[in-house]
CSV table of C-alpha atoms in Angstrom, one decimal:
chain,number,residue,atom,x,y,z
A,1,UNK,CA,0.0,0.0,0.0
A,2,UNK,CA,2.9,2.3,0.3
A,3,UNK,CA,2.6,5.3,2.2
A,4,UNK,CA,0.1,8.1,2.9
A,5,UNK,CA,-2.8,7.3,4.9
A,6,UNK,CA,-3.5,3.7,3.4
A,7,UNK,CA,-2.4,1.6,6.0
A,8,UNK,CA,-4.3,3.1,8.5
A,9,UNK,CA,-7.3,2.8,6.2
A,10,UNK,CA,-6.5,-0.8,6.4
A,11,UNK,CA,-5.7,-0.8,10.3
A,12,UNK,CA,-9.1,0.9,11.1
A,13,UNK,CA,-11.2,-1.8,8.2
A,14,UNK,CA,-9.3,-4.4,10.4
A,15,UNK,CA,-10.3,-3.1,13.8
A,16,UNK,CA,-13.8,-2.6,12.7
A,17,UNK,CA,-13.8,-6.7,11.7
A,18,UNK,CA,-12.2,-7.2,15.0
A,19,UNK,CA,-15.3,-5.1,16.4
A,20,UNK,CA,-18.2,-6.8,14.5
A,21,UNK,CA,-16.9,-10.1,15.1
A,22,UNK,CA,-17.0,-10.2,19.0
A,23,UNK,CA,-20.0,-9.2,19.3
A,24,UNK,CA,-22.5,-12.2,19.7
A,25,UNK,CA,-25.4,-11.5,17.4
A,26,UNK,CA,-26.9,-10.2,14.4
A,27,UNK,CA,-29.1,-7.3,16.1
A,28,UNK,CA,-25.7,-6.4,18.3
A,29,UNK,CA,-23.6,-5.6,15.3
A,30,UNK,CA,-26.6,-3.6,14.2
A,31,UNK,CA,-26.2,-1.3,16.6
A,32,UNK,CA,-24.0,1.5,16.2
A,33,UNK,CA,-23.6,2.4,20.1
A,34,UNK,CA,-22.6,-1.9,20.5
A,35,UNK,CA,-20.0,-1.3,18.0
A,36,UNK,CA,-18.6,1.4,19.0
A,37,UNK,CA,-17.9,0.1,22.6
A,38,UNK,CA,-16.7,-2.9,20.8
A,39,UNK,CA,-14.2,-0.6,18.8
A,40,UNK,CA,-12.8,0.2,22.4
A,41,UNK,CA,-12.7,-3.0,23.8
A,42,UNK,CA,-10.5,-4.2,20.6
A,43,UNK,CA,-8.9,-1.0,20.8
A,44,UNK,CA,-7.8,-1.0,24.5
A,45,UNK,CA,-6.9,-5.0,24.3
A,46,UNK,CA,-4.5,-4.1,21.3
A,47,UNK,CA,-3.7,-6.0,18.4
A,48,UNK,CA,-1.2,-6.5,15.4
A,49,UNK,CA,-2.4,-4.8,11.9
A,50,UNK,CA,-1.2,-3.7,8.7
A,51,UNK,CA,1.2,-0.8,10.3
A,52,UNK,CA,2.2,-1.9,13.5
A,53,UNK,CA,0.5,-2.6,17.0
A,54,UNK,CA,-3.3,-0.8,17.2
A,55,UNK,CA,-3.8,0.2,20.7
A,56,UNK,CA,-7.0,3.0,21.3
A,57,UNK,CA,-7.2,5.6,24.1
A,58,UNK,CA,-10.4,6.1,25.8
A,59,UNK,CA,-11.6,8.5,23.6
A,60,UNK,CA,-10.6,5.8,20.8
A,61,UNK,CA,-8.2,7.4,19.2
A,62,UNK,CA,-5.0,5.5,18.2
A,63,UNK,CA,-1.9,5.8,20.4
A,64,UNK,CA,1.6,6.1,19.7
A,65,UNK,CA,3.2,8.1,16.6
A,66,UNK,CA,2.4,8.5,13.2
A,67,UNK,CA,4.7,8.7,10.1
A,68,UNK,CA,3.9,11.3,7.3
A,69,UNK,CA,4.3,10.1,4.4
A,70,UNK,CA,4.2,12.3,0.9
A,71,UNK,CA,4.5,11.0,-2.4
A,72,UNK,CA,6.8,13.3,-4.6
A,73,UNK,CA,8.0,13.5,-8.1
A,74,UNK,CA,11.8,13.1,-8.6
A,75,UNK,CA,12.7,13.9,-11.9
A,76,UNK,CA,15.8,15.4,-13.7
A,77,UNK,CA,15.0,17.7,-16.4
A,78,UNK,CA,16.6,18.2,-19.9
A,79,UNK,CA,17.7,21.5,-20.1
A,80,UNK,CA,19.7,23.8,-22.2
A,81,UNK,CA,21.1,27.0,-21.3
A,82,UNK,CA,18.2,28.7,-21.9
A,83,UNK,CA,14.7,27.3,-21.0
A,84,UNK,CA,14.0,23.8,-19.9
A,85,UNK,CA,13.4,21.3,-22.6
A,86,UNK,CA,11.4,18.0,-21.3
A,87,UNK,CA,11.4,16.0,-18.5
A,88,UNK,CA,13.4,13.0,-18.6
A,89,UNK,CA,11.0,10.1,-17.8
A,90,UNK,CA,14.0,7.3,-18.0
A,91,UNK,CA,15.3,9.2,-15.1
A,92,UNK,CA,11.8,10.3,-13.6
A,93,UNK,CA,10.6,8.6,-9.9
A,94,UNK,CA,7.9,8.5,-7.7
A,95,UNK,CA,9.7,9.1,-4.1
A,96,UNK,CA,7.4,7.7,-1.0
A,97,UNK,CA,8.8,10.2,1.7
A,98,UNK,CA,8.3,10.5,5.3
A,99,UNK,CA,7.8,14.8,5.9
A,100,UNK,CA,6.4,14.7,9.3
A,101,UNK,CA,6.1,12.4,12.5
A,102,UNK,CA,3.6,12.6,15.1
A,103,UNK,CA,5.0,12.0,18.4
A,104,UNK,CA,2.9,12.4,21.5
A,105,UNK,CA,0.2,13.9,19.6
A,106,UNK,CA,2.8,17.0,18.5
A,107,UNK,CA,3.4,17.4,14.9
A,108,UNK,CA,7.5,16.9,14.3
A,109,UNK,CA,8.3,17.9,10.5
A,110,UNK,CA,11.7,16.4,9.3
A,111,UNK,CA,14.2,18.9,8.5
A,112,UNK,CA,14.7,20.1,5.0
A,113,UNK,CA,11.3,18.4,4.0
A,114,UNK,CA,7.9,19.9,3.4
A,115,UNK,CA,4.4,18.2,2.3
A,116,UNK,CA,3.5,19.0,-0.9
A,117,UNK,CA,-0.5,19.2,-1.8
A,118,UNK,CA,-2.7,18.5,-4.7
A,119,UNK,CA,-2.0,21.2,-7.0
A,120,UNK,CA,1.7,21.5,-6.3
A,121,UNK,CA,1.8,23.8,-3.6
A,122,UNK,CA,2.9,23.5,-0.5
A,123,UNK,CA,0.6,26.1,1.4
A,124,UNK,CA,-1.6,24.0,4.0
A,125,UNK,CA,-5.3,23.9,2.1
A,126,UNK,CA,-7.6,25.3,4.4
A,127,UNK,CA,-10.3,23.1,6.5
A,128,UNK,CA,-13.4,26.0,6.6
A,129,UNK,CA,-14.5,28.4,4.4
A,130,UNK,CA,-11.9,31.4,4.3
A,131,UNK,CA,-13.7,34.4,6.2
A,132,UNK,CA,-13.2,36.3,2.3
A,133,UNK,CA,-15.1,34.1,1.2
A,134,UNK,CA,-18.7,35.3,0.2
A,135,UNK,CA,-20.5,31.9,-0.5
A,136,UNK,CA,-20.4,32.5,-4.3
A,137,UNK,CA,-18.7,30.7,-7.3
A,138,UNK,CA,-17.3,32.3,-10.6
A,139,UNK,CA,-20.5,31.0,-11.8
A,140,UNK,CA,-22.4,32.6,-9.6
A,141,UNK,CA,-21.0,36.1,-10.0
């Protein structure tokens, strides 16, 4: 699966199956509040997954540290003295980097290395609406 967040896709599919199968019946793993306790039983007993040992706090989140890993485009270019030419794809890679750990729930970036985000840009996309924005698209203009 490489890097990224994939494993602990994987990690939290596996706990959910770890969830749903110790509970006894059918109407139990109906029920999302039997579940969820489940999820923290399995959690707080710990187990082996995909990444490493799962082991869930009381508020279920997953202890321990995190890697941050960012996949990033190595190439070499073909250039001349004037302009750049093409990108050499013989010598082109696709580099699985760790940027960032998460130790003890504190966000530890790796020196010299920085996350780069869909669009090519490093600047750290936004999780709300920015305050300048007034609700309307180009379209709606």
């Amino acid at each position: 699966l490489g890097g990224g967040y994939g494993p602990f896709v994987v990690d939290s599919v596996i706990t959910l199956a770890k969830a749903l199968d110790s509970l006894s019946s059918s109407s139990d793993r109906q029920n999302p509040e039997k579940i969820y306790d489940a999820i923290g039983d399995v959690g707080r007993a710990g187990f082996e997954a995909y990444s490493g040992t799962v082991v869930l706090n009381t508020y279920k989140e997953r202890v321990g540290s995190m890697a941050i890993r960012n996949y990033q485009l190595e190439e070499k270019a073909i250039e001349n003295e004037e302009r750049r030419l093409a990108v050499d794809l013989t010598s082109t890679s696709l580099a699985d980097k760790v940027v960032a750990n998460i130790v003890g729930g504190q966000w530890v970036p790796e020196a010299g290395m920085s996350i780069i985000f869909p669009g090519g840009t490093t600047k750290v996309p936004l999780d709300r609406t920015p305050e300048s924005d007034d609700g309307k698209g180009k379209v709606d203009m």
